[in-house]
Tab-separated table of C-alpha atoms and ligand atoms in Angstrom:
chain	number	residue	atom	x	y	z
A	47	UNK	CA	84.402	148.372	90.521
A	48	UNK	CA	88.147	147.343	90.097
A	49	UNK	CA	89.572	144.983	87.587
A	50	UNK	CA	89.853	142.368	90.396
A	51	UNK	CA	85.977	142.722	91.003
A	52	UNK	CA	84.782	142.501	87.028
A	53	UNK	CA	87.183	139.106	86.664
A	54	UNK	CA	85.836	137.819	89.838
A	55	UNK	CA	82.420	138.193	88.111
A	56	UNK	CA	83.604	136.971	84.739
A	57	UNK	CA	85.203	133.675	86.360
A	58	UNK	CA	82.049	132.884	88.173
A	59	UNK	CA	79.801	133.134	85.479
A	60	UNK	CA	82.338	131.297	83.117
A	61	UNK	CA	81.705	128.438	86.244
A	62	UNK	CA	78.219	128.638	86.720
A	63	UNK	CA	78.172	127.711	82.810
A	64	UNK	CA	79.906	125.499	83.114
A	65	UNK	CA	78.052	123.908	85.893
A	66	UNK	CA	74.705	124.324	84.590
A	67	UNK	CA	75.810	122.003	81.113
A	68	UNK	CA	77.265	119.253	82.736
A	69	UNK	CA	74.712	116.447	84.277
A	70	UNK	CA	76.466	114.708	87.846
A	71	UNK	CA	75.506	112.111	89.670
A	72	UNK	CA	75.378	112.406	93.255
A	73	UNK	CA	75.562	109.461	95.397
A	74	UNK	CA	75.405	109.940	99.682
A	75	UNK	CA	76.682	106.659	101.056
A	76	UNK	CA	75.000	106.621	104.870
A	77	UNK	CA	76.880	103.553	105.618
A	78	UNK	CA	75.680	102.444	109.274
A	79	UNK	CA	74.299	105.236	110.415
A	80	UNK	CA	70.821	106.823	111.356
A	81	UNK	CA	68.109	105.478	112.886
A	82	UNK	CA	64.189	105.408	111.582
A	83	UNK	CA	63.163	108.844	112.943
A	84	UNK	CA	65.853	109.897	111.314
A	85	UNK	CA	65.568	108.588	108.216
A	86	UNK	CA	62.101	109.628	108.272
A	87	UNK	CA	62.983	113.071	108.808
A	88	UNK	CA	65.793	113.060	106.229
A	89	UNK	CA	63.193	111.856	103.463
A	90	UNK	CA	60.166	114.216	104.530
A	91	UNK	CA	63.125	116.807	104.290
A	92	UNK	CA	63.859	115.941	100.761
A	93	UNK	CA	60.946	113.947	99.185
A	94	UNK	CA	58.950	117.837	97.824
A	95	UNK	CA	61.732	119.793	97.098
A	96	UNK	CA	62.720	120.316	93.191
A	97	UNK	CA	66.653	118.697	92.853
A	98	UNK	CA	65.986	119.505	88.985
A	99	UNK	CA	66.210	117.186	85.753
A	100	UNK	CA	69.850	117.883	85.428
A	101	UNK	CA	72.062	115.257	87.988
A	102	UNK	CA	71.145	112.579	89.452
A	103	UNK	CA	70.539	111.837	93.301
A	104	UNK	CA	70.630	108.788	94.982
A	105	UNK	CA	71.053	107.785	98.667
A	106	UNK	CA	72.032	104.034	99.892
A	107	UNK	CA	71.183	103.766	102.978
A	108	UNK	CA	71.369	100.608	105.696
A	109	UNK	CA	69.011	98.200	103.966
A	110	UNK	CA	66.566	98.080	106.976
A	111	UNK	CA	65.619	101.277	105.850
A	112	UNK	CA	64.746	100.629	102.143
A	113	UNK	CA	61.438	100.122	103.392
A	114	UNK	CA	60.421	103.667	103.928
A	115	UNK	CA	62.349	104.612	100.745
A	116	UNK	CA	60.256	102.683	98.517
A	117	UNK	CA	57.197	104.323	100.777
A	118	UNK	CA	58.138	107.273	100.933
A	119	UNK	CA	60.421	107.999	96.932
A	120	UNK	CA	57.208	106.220	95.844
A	121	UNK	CA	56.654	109.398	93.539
A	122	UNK	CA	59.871	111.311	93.292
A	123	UNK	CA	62.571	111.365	91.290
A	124	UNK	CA	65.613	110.809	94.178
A	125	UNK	CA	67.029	107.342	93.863
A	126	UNK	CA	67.884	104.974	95.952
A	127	UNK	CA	70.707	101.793	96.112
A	128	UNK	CA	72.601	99.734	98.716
A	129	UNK	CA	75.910	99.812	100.041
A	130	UNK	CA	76.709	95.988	99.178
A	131	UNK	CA	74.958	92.898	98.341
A	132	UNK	CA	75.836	89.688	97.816
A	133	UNK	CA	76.632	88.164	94.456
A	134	UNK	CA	73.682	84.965	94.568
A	135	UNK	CA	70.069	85.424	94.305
A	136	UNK	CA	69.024	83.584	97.445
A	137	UNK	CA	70.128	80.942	100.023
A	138	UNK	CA	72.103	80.093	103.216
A	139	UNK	CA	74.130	83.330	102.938
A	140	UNK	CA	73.428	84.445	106.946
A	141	UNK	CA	73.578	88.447	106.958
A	142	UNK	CA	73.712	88.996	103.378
A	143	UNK	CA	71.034	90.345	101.071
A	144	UNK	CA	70.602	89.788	97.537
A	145	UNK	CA	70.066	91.597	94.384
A	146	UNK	CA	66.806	90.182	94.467
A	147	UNK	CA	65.891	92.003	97.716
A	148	UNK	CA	67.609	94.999	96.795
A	149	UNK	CA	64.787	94.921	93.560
A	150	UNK	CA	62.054	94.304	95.031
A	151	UNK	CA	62.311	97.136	97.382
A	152	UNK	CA	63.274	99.447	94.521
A	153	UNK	CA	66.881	99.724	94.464
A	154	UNK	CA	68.735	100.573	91.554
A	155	UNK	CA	72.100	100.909	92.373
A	156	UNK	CA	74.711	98.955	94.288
A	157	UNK	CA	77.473	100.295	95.919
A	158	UNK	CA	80.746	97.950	95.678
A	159	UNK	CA	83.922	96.900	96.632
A	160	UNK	CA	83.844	99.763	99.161
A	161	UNK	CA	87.447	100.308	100.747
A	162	UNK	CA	85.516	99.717	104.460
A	163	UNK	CA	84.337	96.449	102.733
A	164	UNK	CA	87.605	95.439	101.195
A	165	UNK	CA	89.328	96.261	104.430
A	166	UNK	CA	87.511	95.599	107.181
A	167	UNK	CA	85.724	92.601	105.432
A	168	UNK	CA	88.464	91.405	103.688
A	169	UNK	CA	86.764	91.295	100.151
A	170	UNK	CA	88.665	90.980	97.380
A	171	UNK	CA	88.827	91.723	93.210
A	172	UNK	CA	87.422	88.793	92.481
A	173	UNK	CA	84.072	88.479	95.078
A	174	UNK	CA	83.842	92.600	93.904
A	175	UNK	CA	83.645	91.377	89.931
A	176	UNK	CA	80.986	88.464	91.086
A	177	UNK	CA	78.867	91.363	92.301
A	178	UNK	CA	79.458	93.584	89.415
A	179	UNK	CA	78.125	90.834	87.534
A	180	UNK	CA	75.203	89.887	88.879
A	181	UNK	CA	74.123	93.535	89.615
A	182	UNK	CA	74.372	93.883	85.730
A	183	UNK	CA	72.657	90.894	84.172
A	184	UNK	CA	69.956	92.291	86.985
A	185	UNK	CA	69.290	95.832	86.186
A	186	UNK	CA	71.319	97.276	89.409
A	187	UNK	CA	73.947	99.509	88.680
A	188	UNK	CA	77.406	98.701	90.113
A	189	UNK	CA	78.890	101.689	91.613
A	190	UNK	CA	82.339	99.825	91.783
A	191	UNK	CA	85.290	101.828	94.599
A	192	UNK	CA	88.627	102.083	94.066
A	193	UNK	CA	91.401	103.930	95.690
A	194	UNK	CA	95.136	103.582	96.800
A	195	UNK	CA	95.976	103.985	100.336
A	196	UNK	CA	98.291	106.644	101.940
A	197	UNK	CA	101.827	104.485	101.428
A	198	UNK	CA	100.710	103.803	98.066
A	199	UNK	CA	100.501	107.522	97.312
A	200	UNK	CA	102.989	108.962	98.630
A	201	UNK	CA	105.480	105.512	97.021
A	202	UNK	CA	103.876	107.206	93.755
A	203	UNK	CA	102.620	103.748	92.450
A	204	UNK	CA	99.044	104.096	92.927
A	205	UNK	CA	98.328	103.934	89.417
A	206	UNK	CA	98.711	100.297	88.443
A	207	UNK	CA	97.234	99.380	91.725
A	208	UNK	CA	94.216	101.406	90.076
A	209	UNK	CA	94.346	100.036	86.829
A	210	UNK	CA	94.258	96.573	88.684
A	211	UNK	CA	91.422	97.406	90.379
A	212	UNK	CA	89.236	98.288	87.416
A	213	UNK	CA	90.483	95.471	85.178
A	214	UNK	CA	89.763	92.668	88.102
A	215	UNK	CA	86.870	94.330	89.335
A	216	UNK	CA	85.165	94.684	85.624
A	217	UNK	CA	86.252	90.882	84.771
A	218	UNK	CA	82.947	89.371	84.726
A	219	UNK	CA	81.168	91.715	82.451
A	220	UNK	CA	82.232	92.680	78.506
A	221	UNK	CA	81.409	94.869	75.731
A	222	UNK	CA	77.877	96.653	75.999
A	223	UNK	CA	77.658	95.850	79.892
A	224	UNK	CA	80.147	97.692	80.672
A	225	UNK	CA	77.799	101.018	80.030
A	226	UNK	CA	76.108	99.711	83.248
A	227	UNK	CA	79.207	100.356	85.611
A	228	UNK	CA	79.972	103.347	87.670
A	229	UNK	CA	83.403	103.844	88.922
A	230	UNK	CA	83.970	105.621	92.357
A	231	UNK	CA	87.830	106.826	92.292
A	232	UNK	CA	87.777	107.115	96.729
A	233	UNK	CA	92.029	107.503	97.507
A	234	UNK	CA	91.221	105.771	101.259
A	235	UNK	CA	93.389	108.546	103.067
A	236	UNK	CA	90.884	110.986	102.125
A	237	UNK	CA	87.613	108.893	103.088
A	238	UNK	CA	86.114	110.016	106.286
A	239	UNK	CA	89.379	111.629	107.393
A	240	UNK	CA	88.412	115.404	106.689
A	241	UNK	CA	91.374	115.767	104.095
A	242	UNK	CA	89.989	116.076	100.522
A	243	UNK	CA	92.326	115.250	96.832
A	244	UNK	CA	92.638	118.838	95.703
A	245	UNK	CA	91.223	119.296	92.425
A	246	UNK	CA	94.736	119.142	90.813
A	247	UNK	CA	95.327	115.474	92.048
A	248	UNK	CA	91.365	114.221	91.280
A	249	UNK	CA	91.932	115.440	87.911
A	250	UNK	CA	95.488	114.146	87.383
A	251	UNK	CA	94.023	110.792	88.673
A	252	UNK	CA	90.567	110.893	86.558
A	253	UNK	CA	92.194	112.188	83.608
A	254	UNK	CA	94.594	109.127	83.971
A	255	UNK	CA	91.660	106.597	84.923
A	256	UNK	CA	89.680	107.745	81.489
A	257	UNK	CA	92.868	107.152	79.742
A	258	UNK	CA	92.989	103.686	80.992
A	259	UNK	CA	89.461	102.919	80.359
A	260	UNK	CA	89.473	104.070	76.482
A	261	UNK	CA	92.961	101.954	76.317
A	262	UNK	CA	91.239	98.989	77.786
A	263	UNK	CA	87.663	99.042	76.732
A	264	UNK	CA	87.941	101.455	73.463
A	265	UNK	CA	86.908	104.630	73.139
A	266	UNK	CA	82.718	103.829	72.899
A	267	UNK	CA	83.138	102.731	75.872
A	268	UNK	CA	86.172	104.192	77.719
A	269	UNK	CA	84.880	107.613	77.396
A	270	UNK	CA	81.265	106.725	78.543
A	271	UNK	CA	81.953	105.370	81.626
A	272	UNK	CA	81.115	107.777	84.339
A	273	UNK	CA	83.662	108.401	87.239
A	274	UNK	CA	82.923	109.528	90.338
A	275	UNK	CA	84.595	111.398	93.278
A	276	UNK	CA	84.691	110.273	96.880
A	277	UNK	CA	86.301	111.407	99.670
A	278	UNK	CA	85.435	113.694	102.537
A	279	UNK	CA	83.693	115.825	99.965
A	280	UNK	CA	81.435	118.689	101.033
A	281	UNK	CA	79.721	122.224	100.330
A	282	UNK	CA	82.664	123.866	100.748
A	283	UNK	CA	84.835	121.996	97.829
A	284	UNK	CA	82.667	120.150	96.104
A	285	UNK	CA	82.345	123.175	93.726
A	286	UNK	CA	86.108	123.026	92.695
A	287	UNK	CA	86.383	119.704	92.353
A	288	UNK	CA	82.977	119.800	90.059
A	289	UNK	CA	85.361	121.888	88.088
A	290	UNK	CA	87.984	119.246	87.484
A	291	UNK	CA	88.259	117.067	84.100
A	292	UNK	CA	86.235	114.082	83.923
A	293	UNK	CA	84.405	114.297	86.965
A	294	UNK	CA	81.082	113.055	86.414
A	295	UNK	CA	79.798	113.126	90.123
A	296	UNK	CA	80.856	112.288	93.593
A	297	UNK	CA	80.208	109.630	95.982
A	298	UNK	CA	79.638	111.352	99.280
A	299	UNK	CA	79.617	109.633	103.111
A	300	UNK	CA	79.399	112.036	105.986
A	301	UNK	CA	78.119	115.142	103.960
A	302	UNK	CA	75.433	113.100	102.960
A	303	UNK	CA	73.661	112.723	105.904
A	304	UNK	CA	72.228	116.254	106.202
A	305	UNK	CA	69.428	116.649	103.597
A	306	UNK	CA	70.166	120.172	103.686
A	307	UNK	CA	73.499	119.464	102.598
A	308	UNK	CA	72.596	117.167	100.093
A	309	UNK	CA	70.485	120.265	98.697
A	310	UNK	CA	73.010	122.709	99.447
A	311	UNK	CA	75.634	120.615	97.314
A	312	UNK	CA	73.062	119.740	94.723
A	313	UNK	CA	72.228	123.532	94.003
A	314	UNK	CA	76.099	123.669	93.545
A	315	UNK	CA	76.172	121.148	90.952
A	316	UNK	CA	73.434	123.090	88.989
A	317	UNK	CA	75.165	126.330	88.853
A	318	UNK	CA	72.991	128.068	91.435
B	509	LIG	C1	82.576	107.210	101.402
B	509	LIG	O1	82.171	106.596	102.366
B	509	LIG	O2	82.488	106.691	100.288
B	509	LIG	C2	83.130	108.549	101.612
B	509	LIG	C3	83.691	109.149	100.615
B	509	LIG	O3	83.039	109.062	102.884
B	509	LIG	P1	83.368	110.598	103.321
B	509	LIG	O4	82.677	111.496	102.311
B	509	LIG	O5	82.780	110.725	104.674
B	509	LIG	O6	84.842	110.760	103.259
């Protein structure tokens, strides 16, 4: 064996330590995809096998299907959440859902403020921080997006467009609610688009987004606040970008519509 073979073994089991200590959350984001065959294939595929105690798995998929994830998650430990809702319990709202729904069918996260949503929907800050709020006086989970497009990138002033994001977006809620949120850093020219933040810009970025969150909400909170990764992650990188600072999971769209990827990427995440 060569000195290029023993530090090749060295590095990865310096990784797989580090892999194996640190808890993720995984969330797949289906968005409008699948249909009930499908789905019910998906969830028989996942529903018996072991994704460990260590991260965290949940799937939102289209709400028609929530159905046959309360059914069939009935007794497992994979979670489940949507990809929006709308920020009133009930009422003439045509097409929305509630948080109420989303509850009663067993949801416990809510995926917000989506770029899709903010783009093609037009939602803005403030509708996002109505969500946020009623998602956490309700026992949902806000999995709140942000991201800077391609022009703000490249212009190099993505950051206050960020820090924006998070301040408007968190308006509604203070002090201990905050420990509710989940941020989802998703730069839009890397969402669906095949080209993936190299680890050196997500932790640049998350490293600069935990900076801002200790500045803004101290450092009980700040540093507690888990950020998440999104972006046309996959098997193939999600291991190096697990490997970045302050990455405490990933948000995942097209990758998580295989449940053998979802598998493959959480035996990743535990060091396997
Ligand atoms: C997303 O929809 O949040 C997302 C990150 O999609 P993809 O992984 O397909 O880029």
């Amino acid at each position: 064996m060569n000195s290029q073979d023993i530090e090749k073994i060295v590095r990865d089991e310096i990784i797989k330590n580090i892999l194996q200590s640190q808890e993720f959350l995984l969330v797949g984001n289906w968005k409008m995809n699948k249909t009930k065959q499908e789905v019910v294939a998906f969830l028989d595929e996942i529903v018996n096998h072991d994704f460990g105690d260590k991260n965290t798995v949940v799937i939102a998929p289209p709400s028609p299907f929530l159905y046959l994830f309360e059914d069939k998650l009935r007794y497992s430990k994979i979670l489940y959440g949507v990809q929006n809702l709308f920020p009133k319990e009930n009422g003439a709202y045509t097409g929305e859902i509630s948080y109420a729904i989303a509850k009663d069918f067993g949801a416990k996260y809510a995926i917000l403020g989506h770029s899709e949503r903010r783009t093609l929907f037009y939602e803005c800050d403030m509708f996002v921080s109505k969500k946020v709020r009623i998602c956490v006086q309700n026992q949902i989970k806000p999995i709140v997006c942000i991201g800077e497009d391609l022009n703000q990138r490249k212009g190099n002033d993505y950051k206050p467009y960020l820090m924006h994001q998070i301040k408007e977006g968190l308006s509604r809620i203070s002090g201990d609610e905050l420990l509710n949120v989940i941020i989802a850093y998703e730069p839009i020219w890397a969402i669906g688009t095949g080209e993936t933040a190299s680890p050196e810009q997500v932790e640049e970025t998350h490293m600069f987004l935990r900076q801002y969150l200790i500045e803004e909400y101290g450092n009980e909170i700040g540093k507690e606040i888990p950020l998440l990764y999104g972006g046309s992650v996959n098997k193939s990188n999600i291991r190096d970008l697990a490997l970045a600072q302050n990455v405490s999971g990933f948000l995942i769209g097209g990758a998580s519509l295989s449940a053998q990827t979802m598998i493959e990427m959480n035996n990743i995440l535990s060091g396997k």
